[in-house]
Amino acid sequence: MPPEQFKQTFCKVCENAGCKNSRTNGTMWSKRMATQVENLLTNPRFADLDDPMFREIRSLDFQDKVREALAIEVSSRKGDWSVVTEHEVAELAAELIGVATPAAPAFFKAPEPEVRPPTPEPPVAVVEEKPQPQYDGEWVVKGDTPNSRYTVTQHGDRWACTCPAFQHKHTECKHILEVTGRLARAPVAVPPPPPSTDEAQSNKNVRAPDATAWTQAFASMGIPVAQNTAMPAGGVMVGGAAPPAPAPVHDPWAAPAPPPTRTTNEFVLPVGGKLVLGAGKPPSGEKK
């Protein structure tokens, strides 16, 4: 096929970065891969130490991170639950950097505490402060993503959160600030003020009314005591008639009642019955 047709058919979808006709040639990714050795190893560019953009990176303790990584490696090699010592970590560090003798690097040696003579402290005036409410407990706070949940805990004046920001910086995150703000806005129960001396004395002289007190009050004013009229349990009919008899209770398991006795004139012929008309002789003086 012609070269142009070949390029449209094959080179347009080819990802061979070494060929100038492939579609990946000249892209930002191919340029980055071609110059990464020069930029990262041969002539790397270093950022300004005072650049505020890298303030958080400068605050990290990389030496402590290296110690943690080496301790994990030592524990994996031992294959048990014993505590990894600093000497074992130093031996592994010396092995990795190629030191003949197991001498620990400088940052693995814990600094000796500086001993200072005790100095007399000036007397401090004790100022009584109102005790601040302390909240000890555990709160679950919703994260930024729909299914993320983080747990905020408090033990005295120490707060902790399970979010990555707190685990990375060990400073108050927005979830801790949310819980503390929520607690600060919570209403505080205020007890009612105690009654004054005059009010307490007046309440003490007041006696709760009872039946005897009402009877004595009515008698002092000349009002006769009226008693309630007794009411029959069955009720009272207007006009003095006797109350109706209660309706009988229907028993579905009872035997059916016998049919009522009927006269000849009230006889009802059942379905399918036979009726004979004109049978016999009529009484005298009557016609058929």
Coordinates of N, CA and C in Angstrom, one line a residue, residues 191 276 282:
P191 N -29.8 25.7 86.4 CA -30.7 25.4 87.4 C -31.5 26.6 87.7
V276 N -104.0 -30.0 48.5 CA -105.2 -30.6 47.9 C -106.4 -29.6 48.2
P282 N -117.6 -29.4 52.8 CA -117.6 -28.2 53.6 C -118.7 -28.3 54.7

